[in-house]
mmCIF file of C-alpha atoms in Angstrom:
data_model
loop_
_atom_site.group_PDB
_atom_site.id
_atom_site.type_symbol
_atom_site.label_atom_id
_atom_site.label_comp_id
_atom_site.label_asym_id
_atom_site.label_seq_id
_atom_site.Cartn_x
_atom_site.Cartn_y
_atom_site.Cartn_z
ATOM 1 C CA MET A 1 -3.829 -29.116 -6.579
ATOM 2 C CA LYS A 2 -0.654 -27.183 -7.300
ATOM 3 C CA ILE A 3 -0.939 -23.443 -6.613
ATOM 4 C CA ASN A 4 1.150 -21.330 -9.010
ATOM 5 C CA LEU A 5 2.029 -17.881 -7.614
ATOM 6 C CA CYS A 6 2.496 -15.769 -10.748
ATOM 7 C CA GLU A 7 4.664 -12.640 -10.603
ATOM 8 C CA THR A 8 6.577 -10.448 -13.066
ATOM 9 C CA ASN A 9 8.405 -8.272 -10.530
ATOM 10 C CA LEU A 10 10.619 -9.354 -7.632
ATOM 11 C CA ASP A 11 11.564 -5.863 -6.448
ATOM 12 C CA GLY A 12 10.937 -4.721 -2.878
ATOM 13 C CA HIS A 13 7.524 -5.570 -1.439
ATOM 14 C CA HIS A 14 6.664 -7.805 -4.434
ATOM 15 C CA ASN A 15 9.292 -10.331 -3.371
ATOM 16 C CA VAL A 16 8.393 -10.185 0.349
ATOM 17 C CA TYR A 17 4.730 -10.760 -0.539
ATOM 18 C CA LEU A 18 5.580 -13.739 -2.745
ATOM 19 C CA GLU A 19 8.057 -15.336 -0.329
ATOM 20 C CA ASN A 20 5.502 -15.308 2.485
ATOM 21 C CA LEU A 21 2.821 -16.942 0.335
ATOM 22 C CA LEU A 22 5.314 -19.682 -0.539
ATOM 23 C CA ASN A 23 4.984 -20.849 3.093
ATOM 24 C CA ILE A 24 1.563 -22.273 2.153
ATOM 25 C CA ASP A 25 1.587 -25.971 1.209
ATOM 26 C CA ASN A 26 1.541 -26.839 -2.513
ATOM 27 C CA THR A 27 2.492 -23.317 -3.624
ATOM 28 C CA SER A 28 5.139 -22.758 -6.259
ATOM 29 C CA LYS A 29 6.791 -19.606 -7.630
ATOM 30 C CA MET A 30 6.128 -18.845 -11.281
ATOM 31 C CA PHE A 31 8.236 -15.805 -12.110
ATOM 32 C CA ILE A 32 8.442 -14.437 -15.639
ATOM 33 C CA ASP A 33 10.813 -11.502 -16.037
ATOM 34 C CA THR A 34 9.240 -9.524 -18.836
ATOM 35 C CA LYS A 35 9.152 -6.016 -20.195
ATOM 36 C CA ILE A 36 5.610 -5.013 -21.120
ATOM 37 C CA GLU A 37 5.025 -2.149 -23.543
ATOM 38 C CA MET A 38 3.239 0.593 -21.580
ATOM 39 C CA SER A 39 2.597 3.099 -24.367
ATOM 40 C CA LYS A 40 -1.127 3.629 -24.891
ATOM 41 C CA LYS A 41 -0.286 4.873 -28.408
ATOM 42 C CA ARG A 42 0.709 1.325 -29.302
ATOM 43 C CA ILE A 43 -2.561 -0.216 -28.128
ATOM 44 C CA PHE A 44 -2.266 -3.484 -30.065
ATOM 45 C CA LYS A 45 1.183 -4.202 -28.675
ATOM 46 C CA TYR A 46 -0.128 -3.132 -25.252
ATOM 47 C CA ILE A 47 -2.757 -5.911 -25.443
ATOM 48 C CA PHE A 48 -0.602 -8.471 -27.273
ATOM 49 C CA ASP A 49 2.191 -8.302 -24.674
ATOM 50 C CA ARG A 50 -0.294 -9.148 -21.938
ATOM 51 C CA LYS A 51 -1.872 -11.939 -23.959
ATOM 52 C CA LYS A 52 1.549 -13.494 -24.518
ATOM 53 C CA LEU A 53 2.336 -13.224 -20.807
ATOM 54 C CA MET A 54 -0.978 -14.811 -19.786
ATOM 55 C CA LYS A 55 -0.294 -17.764 -22.079
ATOM 56 C CA LYS A 56 3.080 -18.274 -20.386
ATOM 57 C CA PHE A 57 1.465 -18.193 -16.954
ATOM 58 C CA LEU A 58 -1.592 -20.404 -17.578
ATOM 59 C CA LEU A 59 0.288 -23.452 -18.788
ATOM 60 C CA LYS A 60 -1.384 -26.536 -17.320
ATOM 61 C CA GLU A 61 -4.890 -27.717 -16.603
ATOM 62 C CA ASN A 62 -6.238 -28.706 -13.179
ATOM 63 C CA GLU A 63 -3.994 -26.265 -11.320
ATOM 64 C CA ILE A 64 -4.553 -22.987 -9.480
ATOM 65 C CA TYR A 65 -2.994 -19.805 -10.886
ATOM 66 C CA HIS A 66 -2.806 -16.802 -8.586
ATOM 67 C CA LEU A 67 -1.883 -13.573 -10.421
ATOM 68 C CA LEU A 68 -0.268 -11.619 -7.594
ATOM 69 C CA TYR A 69 -0.335 -8.221 -9.324
ATOM 70 C CA LEU A 70 -3.523 -8.192 -11.341
ATOM 71 C CA ASP A 71 -3.283 -4.413 -11.840
ATOM 72 C CA MET A 72 -0.797 -4.904 -14.664
ATOM 73 C CA LEU A 73 -2.679 -7.735 -16.360
ATOM 74 C CA TYR A 74 -6.403 -6.968 -16.493
ATOM 75 C CA THR A 75 -5.884 -4.503 -19.362
ATOM 76 C CA TYR A 76 -5.522 -7.580 -21.584
ATOM 77 C CA PHE A 77 -8.961 -8.114 -23.133
ATOM 78 C CA PRO A 78 -9.678 -11.865 -23.038
ATOM 79 C CA LEU A 79 -12.341 -13.162 -25.439
ATOM 80 C CA ILE A 80 -12.687 -16.561 -23.737
ATOM 81 C CA PRO A 81 -12.657 -17.628 -20.060
ATOM 82 C CA LEU A 82 -9.152 -17.803 -18.638
ATOM 83 C CA ASN A 83 -10.202 -20.404 -16.067
ATOM 84 C CA ARG A 84 -11.179 -23.136 -18.534
ATOM 85 C CA ASN A 85 -9.992 -26.432 -16.926
ATOM 86 C CA LYS A 86 -8.054 -24.487 -14.320
ATOM 87 C CA ILE A 87 -8.661 -22.076 -11.423
ATOM 88 C CA VAL A 88 -7.520 -18.469 -11.863
ATOM 89 C CA LEU A 89 -7.609 -15.711 -9.267
ATOM 90 C CA GLY A 90 -5.832 -12.377 -8.987
ATOM 91 C CA THR A 91 -4.945 -9.798 -6.345
ATOM 92 C CA LEU A 92 -5.956 -6.259 -7.288
ATOM 93 C CA HIS A 93 -4.126 -3.507 -5.386
ATOM 94 C CA PHE A 94 -5.872 -0.465 -6.883
ATOM 95 C CA VAL A 95 -9.353 0.096 -8.309
ATOM 96 C CA PRO A 96 -9.101 2.239 -11.475
ATOM 97 C CA ASN A 97 -11.105 5.410 -12.076
ATOM 98 C CA ASN A 98 -10.330 5.512 -15.804
ATOM 99 C CA LYS A 99 -13.465 4.524 -17.787
ATOM 100 C CA ILE A 100 -11.635 2.324 -20.289
ATOM 101 C CA LYS A 101 -9.722 0.518 -17.552
ATOM 102 C CA ILE A 102 -12.971 -0.052 -15.651
ATOM 103 C CA ILE A 103 -14.483 -1.714 -18.728
ATOM 104 C CA LEU A 104 -11.395 -3.902 -19.152
ATOM 105 C CA LEU A 105 -11.391 -4.841 -15.463
ATOM 106 C CA LYS A 106 -15.087 -5.789 -15.524
ATOM 107 C CA ASN A 107 -14.530 -7.976 -18.579
ATOM 108 C CA PHE A 108 -11.452 -9.611 -17.058
ATOM 109 C CA ALA A 109 -13.287 -10.294 -13.790
ATOM 110 C CA LYS A 110 -15.903 -12.322 -15.697
ATOM 111 C CA LYS A 111 -13.201 -14.595 -17.111
ATOM 112 C CA ILE A 112 -11.560 -15.606 -13.799
ATOM 113 C CA ASP A 113 -12.801 -17.201 -10.582
ATOM 114 C CA LEU A 114 -11.965 -14.603 -7.930
ATOM 115 C CA ILE A 115 -10.399 -11.216 -7.197
ATOM 116 C CA ILE A 116 -8.685 -10.501 -3.864
ATOM 117 C CA VAL A 117 -8.419 -6.912 -2.581
ATOM 118 C CA HIS A 118 -6.778 -5.575 0.558
ATOM 119 C CA SER A 119 -9.591 -3.536 2.098
ATOM 120 C CA GLU A 120 -13.358 -3.459 2.512
ATOM 121 C CA ILE A 121 -13.706 -0.147 0.671
ATOM 122 C CA LEU A 122 -11.914 -1.558 -2.393
ATOM 123 C CA LYS A 123 -14.308 -4.509 -2.309
ATOM 124 C CA GLN A 124 -17.255 -2.125 -2.126
ATOM 125 C CA SER A 125 -15.866 -0.171 -5.086
ATOM 126 C CA LEU A 126 -15.793 -3.381 -7.141
ATOM 127 C CA LEU A 127 -19.295 -4.346 -5.998
ATOM 128 C CA ASN A 128 -20.483 -0.911 -7.132
ATOM 129 C CA LEU A 129 -19.035 -1.698 -10.571
ATOM 130 C CA GLY A 130 -20.981 -4.961 -10.681
ATOM 131 C CA ILE A 131 -17.958 -7.174 -9.919
ATOM 132 C CA LYS A 132 -19.216 -9.705 -7.359
ATOM 133 C CA ASN A 133 -16.463 -12.353 -7.194
ATOM 134 C CA VAL A 134 -14.399 -10.491 -4.590
ATOM 135 C CA GLU A 135 -12.806 -11.380 -1.232
ATOM 136 C CA VAL A 136 -10.881 -9.181 1.221
ATOM 137 C CA ILE A 137 -7.526 -10.077 2.788
ATOM 138 C CA ASP A 138 -5.945 -7.242 4.765
ATOM 139 C CA TYR A 139 -2.386 -6.321 3.756
ATOM 140 C CA PRO A 140 -0.163 -7.292 6.704
ATOM 141 C CA SER A 141 3.070 -6.056 8.202
ATOM 142 C CA PHE A 142 5.908 -8.286 6.986
ATOM 143 C CA TYR A 143 8.515 -6.692 9.293
ATOM 144 C CA ASP A 144 10.014 -8.275 12.425
ATOM 145 C CA TYR A 145 10.416 -5.443 14.931
ATOM 146 C CA SER A 146 12.009 -7.753 17.512
ATOM 147 C CA LYS A 147 15.218 -7.341 15.487
ATOM 148 C CA ILE A 148 15.445 -3.706 16.641
ATOM 149 C CA LYS A 149 16.992 -3.791 20.092
ATOM 150 C CA GLU A 150 16.673 -0.080 20.921
ATOM 151 C CA THR A 151 13.501 1.271 22.469
ATOM 152 C CA LYS A 152 11.612 4.231 21.011
ATOM 153 C CA ASP A 153 13.164 6.567 23.615
ATOM 154 C CA GLU A 154 16.662 5.244 22.901
ATOM 155 C CA LEU A 155 16.215 5.737 19.161
ATOM 156 C CA LYS A 156 14.869 9.274 19.616
ATOM 157 C CA LYS A 157 17.871 10.114 21.810
ATOM 158 C CA LYS A 158 20.250 8.567 19.266
ATOM 159 C CA TYR A 159 18.793 10.728 16.496
ATOM 160 C CA LYS A 160 18.594 13.825 18.747
ATOM 161 C CA LEU A 161 14.806 13.819 18.624
ATOM 162 C CA GLU A 162 14.147 13.657 22.361
ATOM 163 C CA LYS A 163 11.546 16.097 23.701
ATOM 164 C CA LYS A 164 10.168 16.479 20.173
ATOM 165 C CA ILE A 165 6.992 15.157 18.581
ATOM 166 C CA VAL A 166 8.098 13.365 15.412
ATOM 167 C CA LEU A 167 5.848 13.714 12.362
ATOM 168 C CA THR A 168 6.945 11.218 9.717
ATOM 169 C CA ALA A 169 6.380 11.040 5.958
ATOM 170 C CA LEU A 170 7.890 7.742 4.888
ATOM 171 C CA GLY A 171 8.684 6.338 1.447
ATOM 172 C CA GLY A 172 9.535 7.685 -1.994
ATOM 173 C CA THR A 173 8.789 11.385 -2.489
ATOM 174 C CA ARG A 174 6.302 10.834 -5.321
ATOM 175 C CA GLN A 175 3.784 13.506 -6.243
ATOM 176 C CA ASP A 176 0.786 11.241 -5.560
ATOM 177 C CA LYS A 177 1.980 10.831 -1.979
ATOM 178 C CA GLY A 178 1.495 14.563 -1.362
ATOM 179 C CA LEU A 179 4.648 15.556 0.507
ATOM 180 C CA ASP A 180 4.235 19.144 -0.714
ATOM 181 C CA ILE A 181 0.725 19.219 0.779
ATOM 182 C CA PHE A 182 2.185 18.181 4.135
ATOM 183 C CA LEU A 183 4.981 20.772 4.081
ATOM 184 C CA GLU A 184 2.604 23.543 2.999
ATOM 185 C CA ALA A 185 0.463 22.811 6.067
ATOM 186 C CA PHE A 186 3.183 24.457 8.182
ATOM 187 C CA LYS A 187 2.269 27.747 6.542
ATOM 188 C CA TYR A 188 -0.858 27.671 8.741
ATOM 189 C CA LEU A 189 0.741 26.527 12.029
ATOM 190 C CA ASP A 190 2.007 28.972 14.656
ATOM 191 C CA ASN A 191 5.672 29.084 15.655
ATOM 192 C CA GLU A 192 5.029 27.789 19.174
ATOM 193 C CA LEU A 193 3.558 24.574 17.781
ATOM 194 C CA LYS A 194 6.295 24.275 15.144
ATOM 195 C CA SER A 195 8.920 24.423 17.898
ATOM 196 C CA LYS A 196 7.493 21.227 19.379
ATOM 197 C CA VAL A 197 7.872 19.067 16.288
ATOM 198 C CA VAL A 198 10.395 17.583 13.900
ATOM 199 C CA VAL A 199 9.376 16.501 10.406
ATOM 200 C CA ASN A 200 11.023 13.172 9.620
ATOM 201 C CA ILE A 201 11.337 12.469 5.884
ATOM 202 C CA ALA A 202 12.844 9.140 4.864
ATOM 203 C CA GLY A 203 12.850 7.485 1.452
ATOM 204 C CA LYS A 204 13.983 7.715 -2.127
ATOM 205 C CA GLU A 205 14.015 11.119 -3.834
ATOM 206 C CA GLU A 206 11.487 11.060 -6.652
ATOM 207 C CA ASN A 207 9.241 13.898 -7.889
ATOM 208 C CA PHE A 208 10.150 16.107 -4.951
ATOM 209 C CA GLN A 209 13.930 16.449 -4.601
ATOM 210 C CA LYS A 210 15.679 17.400 -1.365
ATOM 211 C CA GLU A 211 16.418 20.918 -2.670
ATOM 212 C CA PHE A 212 12.672 21.535 -3.044
ATOM 213 C CA ILE A 213 11.954 20.012 0.372
ATOM 214 C CA ARG A 214 14.624 22.124 2.076
ATOM 215 C CA LYS A 215 13.408 25.285 0.368
ATOM 216 C CA MET A 216 9.852 24.721 1.623
ATOM 217 C CA SER A 217 11.171 23.866 5.087
ATOM 218 C CA GLN A 218 13.133 27.116 5.279
ATOM 219 C CA GLU A 219 10.159 29.110 4.007
ATOM 220 C CA TYR A 220 7.783 27.668 6.614
ATOM 221 C CA ASN A 221 10.258 27.289 9.498
ATOM 222 C CA ILE A 222 10.191 23.487 9.643
ATOM 223 C CA GLU A 223 12.786 21.516 11.601
ATOM 224 C CA LEU A 224 13.774 18.548 9.435
ATOM 225 C CA ARG A 225 15.324 15.146 9.893
ATOM 226 C CA GLU A 226 16.161 13.719 6.460
ATOM 227 C CA GLN A 227 17.212 10.275 5.270
ATOM 228 C CA TYR A 228 17.130 10.078 1.486
ATOM 229 C CA GLY A 229 17.759 7.011 -0.631
ATOM 230 C CA PHE A 230 17.033 3.300 -0.342
ATOM 231 C CA LEU A 231 15.997 2.230 3.165
ATOM 232 C CA THR A 232 17.088 -1.158 4.459
ATOM 233 C CA ASP A 233 14.548 -3.090 6.512
ATOM 234 C CA GLU A 234 16.391 -1.968 9.641
ATOM 235 C CA ASP A 235 16.326 1.689 8.547
ATOM 236 C CA PHE A 236 12.639 1.433 7.705
ATOM 237 C CA MET A 237 11.695 -0.083 11.056
ATOM 238 C CA LYS A 238 13.719 2.488 12.986
ATOM 239 C CA ASN A 239 11.981 5.311 11.134
ATOM 240 C CA ILE A 240 8.654 3.776 12.117
ATOM 241 C CA LEU A 241 9.639 3.394 15.758
ATOM 242 C CA VAL A 242 10.828 7.016 16.229
ATOM 243 C CA THR A 243 7.494 8.275 14.863
ATOM 244 C CA ASP A 244 4.830 9.853 17.068
ATOM 245 C CA ILE A 245 2.391 10.714 14.259
ATOM 246 C CA MET A 246 2.408 9.153 10.787
ATOM 247 C CA ILE A 247 1.393 11.719 8.146
ATOM 248 C CA ILE A 248 -0.111 10.221 4.984
ATOM 249 C CA PRO A 249 -1.167 13.211 2.825
ATOM 250 C CA TYR A 250 -1.856 11.275 -0.376
ATOM 251 C CA ARG A 251 -3.631 12.846 -3.333
ATOM 252 C CA LYS A 252 -7.034 11.740 -4.674
ATOM 253 C CA ILE A 253 -5.443 9.664 -7.436
ATOM 254 C CA PHE A 254 -4.045 7.249 -4.819
ATOM 255 C CA GLY A 255 -6.546 4.428 -4.377
ATOM 256 C CA GLY A 256 -4.776 1.649 -2.501
ATOM 257 C CA ASN A 257 -3.328 0.837 0.899
ATOM 258 C CA SER A 258 -0.347 2.531 2.527
ATOM 259 C CA GLY A 259 2.634 0.515 3.739
ATOM 260 C CA PRO A 260 3.749 3.166 6.277
ATOM 261 C CA MET A 261 0.185 3.313 7.598
ATOM 262 C CA THR A 262 0.131 -0.467 8.116
ATOM 263 C CA GLU A 263 3.397 -0.301 10.061
ATOM 264 C CA ALA A 264 2.142 2.625 12.138
ATOM 265 C CA ILE A 265 -1.018 0.737 13.074
ATOM 266 C CA VAL A 266 0.937 -2.369 14.076
ATOM 267 C CA ASN A 267 3.094 -0.195 16.357
ATOM 268 C CA ARG A 268 0.122 1.760 17.809
ATOM 269 C CA ILE A 269 1.168 5.031 16.140
ATOM 270 C CA PRO A 270 -1.728 7.356 15.204
ATOM 271 C CA CYS A 271 -2.144 8.313 11.543
ATOM 272 C CA ILE A 272 -3.410 11.398 9.763
ATOM 273 C CA THR A 273 -4.997 10.461 6.435
ATOM 274 C CA PRO A 274 -7.212 12.065 3.737
ATOM 275 C CA LYS A 275 -10.985 11.699 3.848
ATOM 276 C CA GLY A 276 -12.581 9.957 0.911
ATOM 277 C CA LEU A 277 -9.653 7.637 0.189
ATOM 278 C CA ASN A 278 -9.381 4.004 1.220
ATOM 279 C CA ILE A 279 -6.881 4.938 3.946
ATOM 280 C CA GLY A 280 -9.193 7.642 5.295
ATOM 281 C CA TYR A 281 -12.064 5.166 5.427
ATOM 282 C CA LEU A 282 -9.935 2.744 7.453
ATOM 283 C CA THR A 283 -8.801 5.527 9.797
ATOM 284 C CA GLU A 284 -12.356 6.570 10.599
ATOM 285 C CA LYS A 285 -13.859 3.069 10.837
ATOM 286 C CA TYR A 286 -11.171 1.578 13.075
ATOM 287 C CA ASN A 287 -10.161 4.661 15.107
ATOM 288 C CA LEU A 288 -6.619 4.749 13.696
ATOM 289 C CA GLY A 289 -6.118 8.514 14.029
ATOM 290 C CA LEU A 290 -7.672 11.575 12.380
ATOM 291 C CA THR A 291 -8.658 12.544 8.836
ATOM 292 C CA PHE A 292 -8.438 15.796 6.885
ATOM 293 C CA GLU A 293 -9.934 17.128 3.669
ATOM 294 C CA CYS A 294 -7.922 15.556 0.844
ATOM 295 C CA GLU A 295 -5.371 17.884 -0.844
ATOM 296 C CA ASN A 296 -6.206 20.711 1.602
ATOM 297 C CA SER A 297 -3.078 21.896 3.434
ATOM 298 C CA LYS A 298 -4.999 24.330 5.644
ATOM 299 C CA ASP A 299 -7.295 21.593 6.923
ATOM 300 C CA LEU A 300 -4.295 19.292 7.375
ATOM 301 C CA ALA A 301 -2.671 21.956 9.574
ATOM 302 C CA LYS A 302 -5.774 22.091 11.762
ATOM 303 C CA ILE A 303 -5.763 18.289 12.164
ATOM 304 C CA ILE A 304 -2.015 18.195 12.933
ATOM 305 C CA ALA A 305 -2.580 20.742 15.719
ATOM 306 C CA LYS A 306 -5.463 18.647 17.075
ATOM 307 C CA MET A 307 -3.404 15.453 16.994
ATOM 308 C CA ILE A 308 -0.483 17.112 18.778
ATOM 309 C CA LEU A 309 -2.887 18.198 21.513
ATOM 310 C CA ASN A 310 -4.080 14.581 21.799
ATOM 311 C CA ILE A 311 -0.447 13.421 22.105
ATOM 312 C CA GLU A 312 0.266 15.974 24.827
ATOM 313 C CA LYS A 313 -2.827 14.810 26.728
ATOM 314 C CA LYS A 314 -1.522 11.242 26.361
ATOM 315 C CA GLN A 315 -4.726 10.072 24.718
ATOM 316 C CA ILE A 316 -4.184 6.417 23.791
ATOM 317 C CA LEU A 317 -4.985 5.016 20.345
ATOM 318 C CA LEU A 318 -7.720 2.441 20.993
ATOM 319 C CA THR A 319 -8.052 -0.104 18.182
ATOM 320 C CA ASN A 320 -7.777 -3.847 17.700
ATOM 321 C CA TYR A 321 -7.483 -3.519 13.924
ATOM 322 C CA ARG A 322 -3.771 -4.309 14.218
ATOM 323 C CA GLU A 323 -4.710 -7.938 14.925
ATOM 324 C CA LYS A 324 -5.929 -8.237 11.308
ATOM 325 C CA LEU A 325 -2.533 -7.166 9.989
ATOM 326 C CA THR A 326 -0.437 -10.164 11.049
ATOM 327 C CA VAL A 327 1.261 -12.474 8.547
ATOM 328 C CA GLU A 328 -0.464 -15.386 10.283
ATOM 329 C CA THR A 329 -3.916 -13.952 9.474
ATOM 330 C CA PHE A 330 -2.793 -13.126 5.923
ATOM 331 C CA LEU A 331 -1.666 -16.715 5.276
ATOM 332 C CA LYS A 332 -4.700 -18.236 7.012
ATOM 333 C CA ARG A 333 -7.089 -16.276 4.779
ATOM 334 C CA HIS A 334 -5.214 -17.316 1.628
ATOM 335 C CA LYS A 335 -5.329 -20.966 2.701
ATOM 336 C CA GLU A 336 -9.096 -20.691 3.242
ATOM 337 C CA ILE A 337 -9.615 -19.129 -0.179
ATOM 338 C CA TYR A 338 -7.457 -21.702 -2.000
ATOM 339 C CA LYS A 339 -9.386 -24.494 -0.222
ATOM 340 C CA ASN A 340 -12.750 -22.964 -1.132
ATOM 341 C CA LEU A 341 -11.665 -22.555 -4.758
ATOM 342 C CA LYS A 342 -10.663 -26.234 -4.933
ATOM 343 C CA GLU A 343 -14.052 -27.182 -3.529
ATOM 344 C CA GLY A 344 -15.925 -25.006 -6.016
ATOM 345 C CA GLU A 345 -17.289 -22.572 -3.438
ATOM 346 C CA TYR A 346 -17.054 -19.586 -5.818
ATOM 347 C CA LYS A 347 -18.727 -21.200 -8.819
#
């Protein structure tokens, strides 16, 4: 059976995700570049746009259709099964907490064969909602670090970070990613500890602009290394490799996985993440670092101090979770699921 990989966005990680799945036999790219009305005030157009898109995707019978970004599509309210004479599955990256979206997701889930999520806690969240047709495939690292010829020590020397513990916040400076929570934590750290660290911020300026970041850094006596704007793959990997502690201070509204966290795990870098979120659950279950009370800068400061002490004592991060995050495992699991769908295992 032909496997149609359906996508509406080829930016950044969307394209990398798609291109890797195309390495599976019998897969084919089905890209539809479309602008979907997002205004909730225009609810009928909001639904109609999605209905029109679904009709474009689900063209032929006796084929598999994999909706790679289900988050944008489940808000279409289908009245009949979408998998009639075909197999339809979708990958859901976030579980909603909005009541209306939950209703729409539950209805959509009944009309398709399977939903894939990228962590056990997201699966459990769906099970709690009564959605049973769920499988987990961990989100992998798609980066090839062998392309970076410098060692960690060489990179730290190059960037004048030697003899410093590098705390990194990586990616766009969006509000939901909590950069302000991280910077405010320095209000509660003593100057001796601050003198040991450099805060490494790399990514596109979004909600928090560099003027705001620099103002907070001056107020709380934070030594900064900044790299604003689009990061090439090489830039991204180098920022990972110079890191000693990955700080992921996301707010409660963030319900998915973290790309920087995945890369940190693959490179045996400890993470600090919020309790109660998916990423905090993973941290605690697989011994990936330490957790703090979500959106609490004072508690984050306490955990940063504890982690720095662990680093100074050379306590090693002990986890084999990184083995789940390879592209090989990612593709193997998709192959298994496609095979099981063809054989009717999920009926």
